mmCIF file of C-alpha atoms and ligand atoms in Angstrom:
data_model
loop_
_atom_site.group_PDB
_atom_site.id
_atom_site.type_symbol
_atom_site.label_atom_id
_atom_site.label_comp_id
_atom_site.label_asym_id
_atom_site.label_seq_id
_atom_site.Cartn_x
_atom_site.Cartn_y
_atom_site.Cartn_z
ATOM 1 C CA MET A 1080 70.477 127.259 79.306
ATOM 2 C CA GLY A 1081 72.489 129.730 77.277
ATOM 3 C CA ARG A 1082 75.220 127.251 76.271
ATOM 4 C CA SER A 1083 74.977 124.236 74.061
ATOM 5 C CA LEU A 1084 74.959 120.783 75.594
ATOM 6 C CA THR A 1085 78.279 118.957 75.624
ATOM 7 C CA GLY A 1086 77.137 115.351 75.258
ATOM 8 C CA THR A 1087 74.548 112.771 76.221
ATOM 9 C CA VAL A 1088 75.008 110.430 79.177
ATOM 10 C CA ILE A 1089 72.794 107.333 79.286
ATOM 11 C CA ILE A 1090 72.277 105.664 82.662
ATOM 12 C CA THR A 1091 70.342 102.388 82.637
ATOM 13 C CA GLY A 1092 68.469 101.593 85.831
ATOM 14 C CA GLY A 1093 68.202 105.336 86.308
ATOM 15 C CA ASN A 1094 65.545 104.877 88.987
ATOM 16 C CA GLY A 1095 67.615 102.361 90.967
ATOM 17 C CA GLN A 1096 69.603 102.998 94.116
ATOM 18 C CA LEU A 1097 72.902 103.641 92.358
ATOM 19 C CA GLY A 1098 71.552 104.866 89.004
ATOM 20 C CA SER A 1099 69.601 107.707 90.605
ATOM 21 C CA GLU A 1100 72.607 108.795 92.678
ATOM 22 C CA ILE A 1101 74.791 108.784 89.541
ATOM 23 C CA ALA A 1102 72.208 111.033 87.857
ATOM 24 C CA ILE A 1103 72.325 113.438 90.805
ATOM 25 C CA ALA A 1104 76.136 113.450 90.906
ATOM 26 C CA ILE A 1105 76.334 114.181 87.167
ATOM 27 C CA ALA A 1106 73.652 116.849 87.407
ATOM 28 C CA LYS A 1107 75.726 118.542 90.131
ATOM 29 C CA THR A 1108 79.068 118.410 88.329
ATOM 30 C CA GLN A 1109 78.119 118.538 84.622
ATOM 31 C CA PRO A 1110 75.490 121.218 84.098
ATOM 32 C CA PHE A 1111 75.796 121.011 80.308
ATOM 33 C CA ALA A 1112 75.415 117.253 79.959
ATOM 34 C CA HIS A 1113 72.177 115.851 78.592
ATOM 35 C CA ILE A 1114 71.179 113.148 81.099
ATOM 36 C CA LEU A 1115 69.134 110.347 79.573
ATOM 37 C CA LEU A 1116 67.884 107.922 82.188
ATOM 38 C CA THR A 1117 66.218 104.654 81.370
ATOM 39 C CA ALA A 1118 63.613 102.950 83.538
ATOM 40 C CA ARG A 1119 60.998 100.290 83.042
ATOM 41 C CA ASP A 1120 58.295 102.374 84.678
ATOM 42 C CA ILE A 1121 58.935 105.959 83.676
ATOM 43 C CA LYS A 1122 55.886 107.208 85.571
ATOM 44 C CA GLY A 1123 56.835 105.630 88.906
ATOM 45 C CA ALA A 1124 57.223 107.585 92.139
ATOM 46 C CA ASP A 1125 60.982 106.954 92.228
ATOM 47 C CA VAL A 1126 61.370 108.597 88.807
ATOM 48 C CA ARG A 1127 59.242 111.580 89.825
ATOM 49 C CA ASN A 1128 61.212 112.015 93.059
ATOM 50 C CA LEU A 1129 64.508 111.849 91.219
ATOM 51 C CA ILE A 1130 63.491 114.442 88.631
ATOM 52 C CA ALA A 1131 62.315 116.715 91.453
ATOM 53 C CA LYS A 1132 65.703 116.367 93.196
ATOM 54 C CA VAL A 1133 67.582 117.169 89.988
ATOM 55 C CA ARG A 1134 65.383 120.215 89.394
ATOM 56 C CA LEU A 1135 66.445 121.516 92.824
ATOM 57 C CA ILE A 1136 70.094 121.400 91.701
ATOM 58 C CA GLY A 1137 69.394 123.804 88.850
ATOM 59 C CA PRO A 1138 68.227 123.896 85.243
ATOM 60 C CA ARG A 1139 69.356 120.619 83.714
ATOM 61 C CA SER A 1140 68.658 118.764 80.510
ATOM 62 C CA ILE A 1141 67.258 115.469 81.746
ATOM 63 C CA GLU A 1142 64.766 112.939 80.409
ATOM 64 C CA VAL A 1143 63.606 109.436 81.289
ATOM 65 C CA ILE A 1144 62.897 106.905 78.556
ATOM 66 C CA SER A 1145 61.363 103.486 78.854
ATOM 67 C CA LEU A 1146 63.657 100.496 78.388
ATOM 68 C CA ASP A 1147 63.121 96.871 79.393
ATOM 69 C CA LEU A 1148 66.330 94.897 79.156
ATOM 70 C CA ASN A 1149 64.371 91.671 79.369
ATOM 71 C CA ASP A 1150 62.982 92.341 75.920
ATOM 72 C CA LEU A 1151 65.524 92.771 73.137
ATOM 73 C CA ARG A 1152 62.870 94.457 70.982
ATOM 74 C CA SER A 1153 62.674 97.170 73.616
ATOM 75 C CA VAL A 1154 66.480 97.515 73.487
ATOM 76 C CA THR A 1155 66.377 97.734 69.696
ATOM 77 C CA GLY A 1156 63.627 100.350 69.745
ATOM 78 C CA PHE A 1157 65.423 102.468 72.332
ATOM 79 C CA ALA A 1158 68.769 102.249 70.514
ATOM 80 C CA GLN A 1159 67.323 103.029 67.090
ATOM 81 C CA SER A 1160 65.456 106.029 68.386
ATOM 82 C CA THR A 1161 68.554 107.298 70.236
ATOM 83 C CA VAL A 1162 70.807 106.918 67.165
ATOM 84 C CA GLU A 1163 68.201 108.754 65.087
ATOM 85 C CA ARG A 1164 67.921 111.563 67.634
ATOM 86 C CA VAL A 1165 71.697 111.998 67.654
ATOM 87 C CA ARG A 1166 71.809 111.989 63.834
ATOM 88 C CA SER A 1167 69.158 114.664 63.648
ATOM 89 C CA ASN A 1168 70.895 116.742 66.350
ATOM 90 C CA GLU A 1169 67.911 116.491 68.639
ATOM 91 C CA ILE A 1170 70.306 115.353 71.380
ATOM 92 C CA PRO A 1171 74.123 115.589 71.458
ATOM 93 C CA PRO A 1172 76.291 112.517 70.698
ATOM 94 C CA LEU A 1173 76.793 109.999 73.468
ATOM 95 C CA VAL A 1174 79.776 110.604 75.718
ATOM 96 C CA ASP A 1175 78.912 108.020 78.361
ATOM 97 C CA LEU A 1176 76.835 104.868 78.540
ATOM 98 C CA ILE A 1177 76.567 103.651 82.133
ATOM 99 C CA HIS A 1178 75.173 100.145 82.579
ATOM 100 C CA SER A 1179 73.769 100.295 86.103
ATOM 101 C CA ALA A 1180 70.572 98.228 85.727
ATOM 102 C CA ALA A 1181 70.824 94.714 87.109
ATOM 103 C CA ILE A 1182 68.821 92.010 88.810
ATOM 104 C CA ALA A 1183 69.529 89.076 91.070
ATOM 105 C CA SER A 1184 67.122 86.197 91.582
ATOM 106 C CA TYR A 1185 66.975 83.339 94.025
ATOM 107 C CA THR A 1186 64.177 81.361 92.414
ATOM 108 C CA VAL A 1187 63.779 79.309 89.251
ATOM 109 C CA ASP A 1188 62.507 81.821 86.700
ATOM 110 C CA GLU A 1189 60.743 81.574 83.396
ATOM 111 C CA LEU A 1190 62.992 82.288 80.428
ATOM 112 C CA THR A 1191 62.565 85.674 78.764
ATOM 113 C CA LEU A 1192 60.733 86.005 75.443
ATOM 114 C CA ASP A 1193 64.180 86.046 73.863
ATOM 115 C CA GLY A 1194 64.882 82.655 75.436
ATOM 116 C CA TYR A 1195 67.379 83.551 78.162
ATOM 117 C CA ASP A 1196 67.595 83.329 81.929
ATOM 118 C CA PRO A 1197 66.346 86.815 82.967
ATOM 119 C CA VAL A 1198 69.403 87.359 85.200
ATOM 120 C CA TYR A 1199 71.688 86.613 82.255
ATOM 121 C CA GLN A 1200 69.682 88.743 79.832
ATOM 122 C CA THR A 1201 69.318 91.783 82.115
ATOM 123 C CA ASN A 1202 72.889 91.811 83.374
ATOM 124 C CA CYS A 1203 74.773 90.644 80.318
ATOM 125 C CA VAL A 1204 73.067 89.984 76.964
ATOM 126 C CA ALA A 1205 71.014 93.181 76.890
ATOM 127 C CA PRO A 1206 73.788 95.583 78.049
ATOM 128 C CA PHE A 1207 76.096 94.090 75.413
ATOM 129 C CA PHE A 1208 73.393 94.372 72.744
ATOM 130 C CA LEU A 1209 72.608 97.939 73.809
ATOM 131 C CA THR A 1210 76.280 98.890 73.556
ATOM 132 C CA ILE A 1211 76.715 97.622 70.012
ATOM 133 C CA SER A 1212 73.344 98.982 68.951
ATOM 134 C CA LEU A 1213 74.354 102.459 70.106
ATOM 135 C CA LEU A 1214 77.823 102.541 68.517
ATOM 136 C CA GLU A 1215 76.790 105.041 65.868
ATOM 137 C CA ALA A 1216 75.520 107.421 68.525
ATOM 138 C CA PHE A 1217 78.833 107.803 70.361
ATOM 139 C CA ARG A 1218 80.907 110.908 69.943
ATOM 140 C CA ALA A 1219 83.678 110.083 67.516
ATOM 141 C CA GLY A 1220 87.026 110.109 69.251
ATOM 142 C CA ASN A 1221 90.475 110.594 67.836
ATOM 143 C CA GLY A 1222 92.555 109.008 70.576
ATOM 144 C CA THR A 1223 93.524 112.320 72.113
ATOM 145 C CA PRO A 1224 92.735 113.271 75.705
ATOM 146 C CA GLY A 1225 89.066 114.008 75.970
ATOM 147 C CA GLY A 1226 88.523 112.729 72.449
ATOM 148 C CA GLY A 1227 86.661 109.522 73.074
ATOM 149 C CA ALA A 1228 83.550 108.330 74.788
ATOM 150 C CA LYS A 1229 83.137 105.776 77.575
ATOM 151 C CA VAL A 1230 81.052 102.740 78.383
ATOM 152 C CA ILE A 1231 81.049 102.076 82.113
ATOM 153 C CA ASN A 1232 79.846 98.644 83.087
ATOM 154 C CA ILE A 1233 78.869 98.679 86.757
ATOM 155 C CA GLY A 1234 80.453 95.544 88.133
ATOM 156 C CA CYS A 1235 80.346 93.681 91.382
ATOM 157 C CA SER A 1236 82.682 91.640 93.561
ATOM 158 C CA ALA A 1237 80.346 88.679 92.919
ATOM 159 C CA VAL A 1238 82.272 88.133 89.669
ATOM 160 C CA SER A 1239 84.623 86.092 91.825
ATOM 161 C CA TYR A 1240 81.843 83.467 92.104
ATOM 162 C CA GLY A 1241 81.131 83.617 88.376
ATOM 163 C CA ARG A 1242 81.657 80.914 85.786
ATOM 164 C CA LEU A 1243 81.860 81.514 82.069
ATOM 165 C CA ASP A 1244 79.866 78.387 81.215
ATOM 166 C CA TYR A 1245 77.168 78.798 83.857
ATOM 167 C CA PHE A 1246 74.364 79.760 81.479
ATOM 168 C CA ASP A 1247 75.365 77.212 78.841
ATOM 169 C CA ARG A 1248 74.040 74.556 81.128
ATOM 170 C CA ASP A 1249 70.981 76.616 81.979
ATOM 171 C CA ARG A 1250 71.514 76.110 85.688
ATOM 172 C CA GLY A 1251 68.871 77.276 88.116
ATOM 173 C CA ARG A 1252 66.185 75.517 86.076
ATOM 174 C CA GLY A 1253 66.889 71.906 85.352
ATOM 175 C CA ASP A 1254 63.618 70.065 85.806
ATOM 176 C CA ARG A 1255 62.617 72.211 88.767
ATOM 177 C CA ARG A 1256 59.303 74.002 88.727
ATOM 178 C CA LEU A 1257 59.115 77.748 88.132
ATOM 179 C CA GLY A 1258 59.263 79.674 91.381
ATOM 180 C CA THR A 1259 61.269 77.004 93.229
ATOM 181 C CA PRO A 1260 63.736 78.735 95.578
ATOM 182 C CA ILE A 1261 67.423 78.219 94.825
ATOM 183 C CA SER A 1262 70.184 78.297 97.416
ATOM 184 C CA ALA A 1263 72.127 81.447 98.274
ATOM 185 C CA LYS A 1264 75.246 79.808 96.871
ATOM 186 C CA GLU A 1265 73.634 78.963 93.556
ATOM 187 C CA GLY A 1266 72.000 82.393 93.342
ATOM 188 C CA ASN A 1267 75.374 84.066 93.883
ATOM 189 C CA VAL A 1268 77.024 81.937 91.220
ATOM 190 C CA ARG A 1269 74.184 82.784 88.826
ATOM 191 C CA TYR A 1270 74.398 86.533 89.506
ATOM 192 C CA GLY A 1271 78.222 86.506 89.582
ATOM 193 C CA SER A 1272 78.325 84.597 86.296
ATOM 194 C CA SER A 1273 76.074 87.152 84.595
ATOM 195 C CA LYS A 1274 78.276 90.005 85.827
ATOM 196 C CA LEU A 1275 81.482 88.161 84.893
ATOM 197 C CA LEU A 1276 80.242 87.404 81.380
ATOM 198 C CA ALA A 1277 79.157 91.026 80.896
ATOM 199 C CA SER A 1278 82.599 92.279 81.876
ATOM 200 C CA VAL A 1279 84.440 89.785 79.689
ATOM 201 C CA ALA A 1280 82.184 90.411 76.684
ATOM 202 C CA LEU A 1281 82.496 94.184 76.972
ATOM 203 C CA TYR A 1282 86.299 94.098 77.353
ATOM 204 C CA ALA A 1283 86.393 91.789 74.325
ATOM 205 C CA LEU A 1284 84.256 94.262 72.404
ATOM 206 C CA ARG A 1285 86.632 97.024 73.398
ATOM 207 C CA ARG A 1286 89.591 95.064 72.036
ATOM 208 C CA SER A 1287 87.736 94.427 68.841
ATOM 209 C CA LEU A 1288 86.903 98.107 68.373
ATOM 210 C CA THR A 1289 90.470 99.127 69.249
ATOM 211 C CA SER A 1290 91.908 96.731 66.701
ATOM 212 C CA THR A 1291 89.669 97.920 63.891
ATOM 213 C CA GLY A 1292 90.734 101.456 64.811
ATOM 214 C CA LYS A 1293 87.461 102.933 63.634
ATOM 215 C CA ILE A 1294 85.868 103.759 66.937
ATOM 216 C CA SER A 1295 87.802 104.952 69.957
ATOM 217 C CA LEU A 1296 85.513 103.878 72.721
ATOM 218 C CA ASP A 1297 86.856 103.203 76.186
ATOM 219 C CA ILE A 1298 84.954 100.357 77.814
ATOM 220 C CA PHE A 1299 85.640 99.251 81.371
ATOM 221 C CA THR A 1300 84.072 97.843 84.520
ATOM 222 C CA LEU A 1301 83.704 99.803 87.741
ATOM 223 C CA ASP A 1302 82.795 97.957 90.939
ATOM 224 C CA PRO A 1303 81.046 100.450 93.254
ATOM 225 C CA GLY A 1304 81.748 98.301 96.320
ATOM 226 C CA GLY A 1305 79.076 97.333 98.823
ATOM 227 C CA MET A 1306 76.242 99.823 99.166
ATOM 228 C CA ALA A 1307 74.042 100.364 102.181
ATOM 229 C CA GLY A 1308 70.412 101.132 101.484
ATOM 230 C CA GLU A 1309 67.442 99.880 99.517
ATOM 231 C CA SER A 1310 68.551 97.826 96.563
ATOM 232 C CA ASN A 1311 66.099 95.507 94.807
ATOM 233 C CA LEU A 1312 69.038 93.199 94.226
ATOM 234 C CA ARG A 1313 68.736 91.932 97.774
ATOM 235 C CA SER A 1314 64.994 92.073 98.310
ATOM 236 C CA GLY A 1315 64.305 88.449 97.344
ATOM 237 C CA ALA A 1316 67.603 87.075 98.582
ATOM 238 C CA PRO A 1317 67.917 84.449 101.309
ATOM 239 C CA LEU A 1318 68.905 85.805 104.716
ATOM 240 C CA SER A 1319 72.466 84.477 104.406
ATOM 241 C CA VAL A 1320 73.034 86.666 101.334
ATOM 242 C CA ARG A 1321 71.814 89.779 103.099
ATOM 243 C CA VAL A 1322 74.011 89.068 106.124
ATOM 244 C CA ALA A 1323 77.040 88.375 103.906
ATOM 245 C CA HIS A 1324 76.350 91.665 102.156
ATOM 246 C CA GLN A 1325 76.439 93.494 105.465
ATOM 247 C CA THR A 1326 79.709 91.921 106.594
ATOM 248 C CA ARG A 1327 81.309 91.402 103.188
ATOM 249 C CA SER A 1328 82.481 88.113 104.657
ATOM 250 C CA GLY A 1329 81.558 86.301 101.479
ATOM 251 C CA LEU A 1330 84.344 87.874 99.459
ATOM 252 C CA ARG A 1331 87.317 85.888 98.358
ATOM 253 C CA PRO A 1332 90.615 87.056 99.855
ATOM 254 C CA PHE A 1333 91.903 89.078 96.922
ATOM 255 C CA LEU A 1334 88.678 90.997 96.603
ATOM 256 C CA ARG A 1335 88.476 91.488 100.356
ATOM 257 C CA MET A 1336 91.922 93.025 100.153
ATOM 258 C CA LEU A 1337 90.850 95.298 97.316
ATOM 259 C CA SER A 1338 87.628 96.256 98.998
ATOM 260 C CA ARG A 1339 89.020 99.008 101.147
ATOM 261 C CA SER A 1340 85.694 100.693 101.829
ATOM 262 C CA SER A 1341 83.425 97.787 102.545
ATOM 263 C CA MET A 1342 80.132 99.634 102.698
ATOM 264 C CA ASN A 1343 79.121 103.073 101.542
ATOM 265 C CA LYS A 1344 76.005 105.006 100.829
ATOM 266 C CA ALA A 1345 75.276 104.938 97.086
ATOM 267 C CA ASN A 1346 76.222 108.591 96.688
ATOM 268 C CA VAL A 1347 79.879 107.717 97.419
ATOM 269 C CA PRO A 1348 80.424 105.435 94.374
ATOM 270 C CA ALA A 1349 78.077 107.689 92.381
ATOM 271 C CA LYS A 1350 80.458 110.639 92.829
ATOM 272 C CA VAL A 1351 83.364 108.470 91.706
ATOM 273 C CA ILE A 1352 81.431 107.291 88.646
ATOM 274 C CA ALA A 1353 80.457 110.860 87.722
ATOM 275 C CA LYS A 1354 84.123 111.860 87.947
ATOM 276 C CA VAL A 1355 85.481 108.897 85.984
ATOM 277 C CA ALA A 1356 82.797 109.333 83.327
ATOM 278 C CA PHE A 1357 84.070 112.808 82.488
ATOM 279 C CA GLN A 1358 87.768 112.234 83.111
ATOM 280 C CA ARG A 1359 89.789 113.553 80.208
ATOM 281 C CA ASP A 1360 92.284 110.825 79.452
ATOM 282 C CA ALA A 1361 93.743 109.217 76.403
ATOM 283 C CA VAL A 1362 91.959 106.191 75.034
ATOM 284 C CA GLU A 1363 93.861 103.216 76.410
ATOM 285 C CA THR A 1364 95.612 100.654 74.307
ATOM 286 C CA CYS A 1365 94.726 96.963 74.300
ATOM 287 C CA GLN A 1366 97.379 96.296 76.926
ATOM 288 C CA ALA A 1367 96.052 98.848 79.387
ATOM 289 C CA GLU A 1368 92.517 97.825 80.160
ATOM 290 C CA ARG A 1369 91.379 99.331 83.418
ATOM 291 C CA TYR A 1370 89.101 97.963 86.117
ATOM 292 C CA TYR A 1371 87.965 100.252 88.908
ATOM 293 C CA ILE A 1372 87.029 99.315 92.430
ATOM 294 C CA LEU A 1373 85.528 102.554 93.623
ATOM 295 C CA ASP A 1374 88.159 105.149 92.697
ATOM 296 C CA ARG A 1375 91.070 102.721 92.637
ATOM 297 C CA GLU A 1376 92.332 101.699 89.242
ATOM 298 C CA TYR A 1377 93.598 98.165 88.505
ATOM 299 C CA GLU A 1378 94.840 96.386 85.448
ATOM 300 C CA ALA A 1379 91.660 94.555 84.407
ATOM 301 C CA GLY A 1380 93.404 91.208 83.834
ATOM 302 C CA SER A 1381 94.556 91.191 87.466
ATOM 303 C CA VAL A 1382 90.925 91.215 88.625
ATOM 304 C CA ILE A 1383 89.420 89.044 85.867
ATOM 305 C CA PRO A 1384 92.020 86.422 84.867
ATOM 306 C CA THR A 1385 89.943 85.427 81.794
ATOM 307 C CA LEU A 1386 91.063 88.669 80.163
ATOM 308 C CA ARG A 1387 94.520 87.077 79.861
ATOM 309 C CA ASN A 1388 93.116 84.226 77.839
ATOM 310 C CA GLY A 1389 92.619 85.538 74.305
ATOM 311 C CA SER A 1390 90.903 82.446 72.983
ATOM 312 C CA GLN A 1391 88.335 82.398 75.812
ATOM 313 C CA MET A 1392 87.709 86.107 75.232
ATOM 314 C CA GLY A 1393 87.185 85.464 71.547
ATOM 315 C CA LYS A 1394 84.708 82.671 72.291
ATOM 316 C CA VAL A 1395 82.669 84.832 74.662
ATOM 317 C CA LEU A 1396 82.554 87.633 72.093
ATOM 318 C CA VAL A 1397 81.474 85.295 69.297
ATOM 319 C CA LYS A 1398 78.767 83.789 71.495
ATOM 320 C CA MET A 1399 77.502 87.189 72.560
ATOM 321 C CA MET A 1400 77.446 88.425 68.967
ATOM 322 C CA GLN A 1401 75.447 85.355 67.946
ATOM 323 C CA GLN A 1402 72.992 85.735 70.803
ATOM 324 C CA THR A 1403 72.391 89.398 70.115
ATOM 325 C CA GLU A 1404 72.184 88.751 66.369
ATOM 326 C CA ILE A 1405 69.128 86.627 67.069
ATOM 327 C CA GLY A 1406 67.606 89.308 69.293
ATOM 328 C CA GLY A 1407 68.234 92.185 66.957
ATOM 329 C CA LYS A 1408 68.011 90.540 63.562
ATOM 330 C CA GLY A 1409 68.418 93.115 60.850
ATOM 331 C CA THR A 1410 68.294 95.994 63.273
ATOM 332 C CA ARG A 1411 71.808 96.452 64.536
ATOM 333 C CA SER A 1412 73.536 99.599 63.523
ATOM 334 C CA THR A 1413 77.141 98.614 63.000
ATOM 335 C CA GLY A 1414 79.244 96.152 61.164
ATOM 336 C CA SER A 1415 82.531 97.210 62.685
ATOM 337 C CA VAL A 1416 82.868 94.541 65.388
ATOM 338 C CA SER A 1417 85.096 91.665 64.461
ATOM 339 C CA PRO A 1418 85.124 88.767 66.944
ATOM 340 C CA GLY A 1419 88.449 87.485 65.652
ATOM 341 C CA SER A 1420 90.137 90.709 66.602
ATOM 342 C CA ALA A 1421 89.235 90.240 70.266
ATOM 343 C CA LEU A 1422 92.320 88.067 70.475
ATOM 344 C CA CYS A 1423 94.819 90.902 70.464
HETATM 345 N N1 NAP B 970 73.652 97.179 95.840
HETATM 346 C C1 NAP B 970 74.920 96.804 96.041
HETATM 347 O O1 NAP B 970 75.361 96.611 97.178
HETATM 348 C C2 NAP B 970 75.837 96.633 94.864
HETATM 349 C C3 NAP B 970 77.157 96.235 95.094
HETATM 350 C C4 NAP B 970 78.030 96.104 94.023
HETATM 351 C C5 NAP B 970 77.572 96.344 92.746
HETATM 352 N N2 NAP B 970 76.273 96.705 92.522
HETATM 353 C C6 NAP B 970 75.844 96.965 91.144
HETATM 354 O O2 NAP B 970 75.321 98.276 91.087
HETATM 355 C C7 NAP B 970 74.321 98.359 90.079
HETATM 356 C C8 NAP B 970 73.096 99.036 90.636
HETATM 357 O O3 NAP B 970 72.607 98.288 91.737
HETATM 358 P P1 NAP B 970 71.537 98.914 92.726
HETATM 359 O O4 NAP B 970 71.896 98.513 94.083
HETATM 360 O O5 NAP B 970 71.319 100.353 92.399
HETATM 361 O O6 NAP B 970 70.227 98.081 92.310
HETATM 362 P P2 NAP B 970 68.709 98.508 92.355
HETATM 363 O O7 NAP B 970 68.451 99.620 93.288
HETATM 364 O O8 NAP B 970 67.964 97.231 92.545
HETATM 365 O O9 NAP B 970 68.478 99.045 90.876
HETATM 366 C C9 NAP B 970 68.492 98.184 89.793
HETATM 367 C C10 NAP B 970 67.974 98.936 88.595
HETATM 368 O O10 NAP B 970 67.938 98.029 87.483
HETATM 369 C C11 NAP B 970 66.685 98.179 86.859
HETATM 370 N N3 NAP B 970 66.269 96.979 86.157
HETATM 371 C C12 NAP B 970 66.068 95.738 86.658
HETATM 372 N N4 NAP B 970 65.609 94.928 85.688
HETATM 373 C C13 NAP B 970 65.520 95.677 84.553
HETATM 374 C C14 NAP B 970 65.091 95.414 83.232
HETATM 375 N N5 NAP B 970 64.647 94.205 82.845
HETATM 376 N N6 NAP B 970 65.130 96.409 82.339
HETATM 377 C C15 NAP B 970 65.555 97.637 82.688
HETATM 378 N N7 NAP B 970 65.968 97.958 83.932
HETATM 379 C C16 NAP B 970 65.930 96.983 84.855
HETATM 380 C C17 NAP B 970 65.719 98.470 88.001
HETATM 381 O O11 NAP B 970 64.516 98.983 87.466
HETATM 382 P P3 NAP B 970 63.099 98.587 88.083
HETATM 383 O O12 NAP B 970 62.860 99.608 89.157
HETATM 384 O O13 NAP B 970 62.163 98.706 86.959
HETATM 385 O O14 NAP B 970 63.198 97.189 88.637
HETATM 386 C C18 NAP B 970 66.542 99.459 88.794
HETATM 387 O O15 NAP B 970 66.451 100.735 88.215
HETATM 388 C C19 NAP B 970 74.098 96.929 89.597
HETATM 389 O O16 NAP B 970 74.753 96.764 88.368
HETATM 390 C C20 NAP B 970 74.729 96.070 90.654
HETATM 391 O O17 NAP B 970 75.209 94.847 90.128
HETATM 392 C C21 NAP B 970 75.398 96.858 93.556
#
């Protein structure tokens, strides 16, 4: 390509509705980024179609690597190999990690091999574990504009249904048989709880990293808003969920107010994400955590009130560290996260 690559961007769920549009938007605007997409089935037709579309944009450095978030060994293997490839200069340091992969489920599911509700593991435990496992691969920042790297957690307005203790009680299972349908309401609480916990845990991680001062990594949530089109998130949902998605009538008032563009094609939020991912701005302080709804920026604590409760944040971070410790025993790459410092 005649010029060296500027940094690696990882997009999980790279073959999904939003993930593939983010890849296209970045390919269009960042010709010197190395785009590393993850997918469960790297040989699938959606992956082939996406690569073909990117090739039409121009010569780009793009690859697709297998990653199953429902298996923490897969996360460990992917992270270790990525850190090693960065160390050996095979690929440039990470500048962006975009957590786009997610699932929703409206049935009672078997726990994962790691022992978690698959919705919780895919949307929360595994993205958190992936983030800490990749810390060594991020481009070192110095707090100056353009100095740091970013972790963008793709959020969702369903966080307003979420509860921090939802998965403690292992709801959605109880003594019900596997495959039993669950109500739309319960499914939304389950999905919203997984997305809420992911946001809280990642903001807590950010505080912890900021307070240790060793890694300047900006971590924030971006809600893409409602998206028209084929998303697997809705395919197994009860009819009421799909209708609510179309009308956005299910949103609580404050989110309805914030949701100025109720429904877009996925390429609209994808363009915003591609822009935000490469925005050159100073690494924020603890007090200035941002939360995006499309391209609008909010103080994160105004959207997720838990962020104002230091002790709750600390508890979520400790729990998440313990859960990922089990999954990645002896394999994690950093010792620089201190749960106590999430309380700043
Ligand atoms: N769709 C909406 O209206 C909407 C609204 C607000 C926010 N969001 C958020 O936007 C993001 C993308 O949603 P989307 O609509 O693009 O969903 P989607 O089309 O269903 O894509 C989801 C992606 O996640 C991947 N995935 C699922 N389980 C996985 C696992 N165990 N390991 C690795 N990857 C896995 C899927 O891969 P497979 O193909 O292998 O299943 C797929 O690539 C999500 O975080 C979602 O919460 C969506």
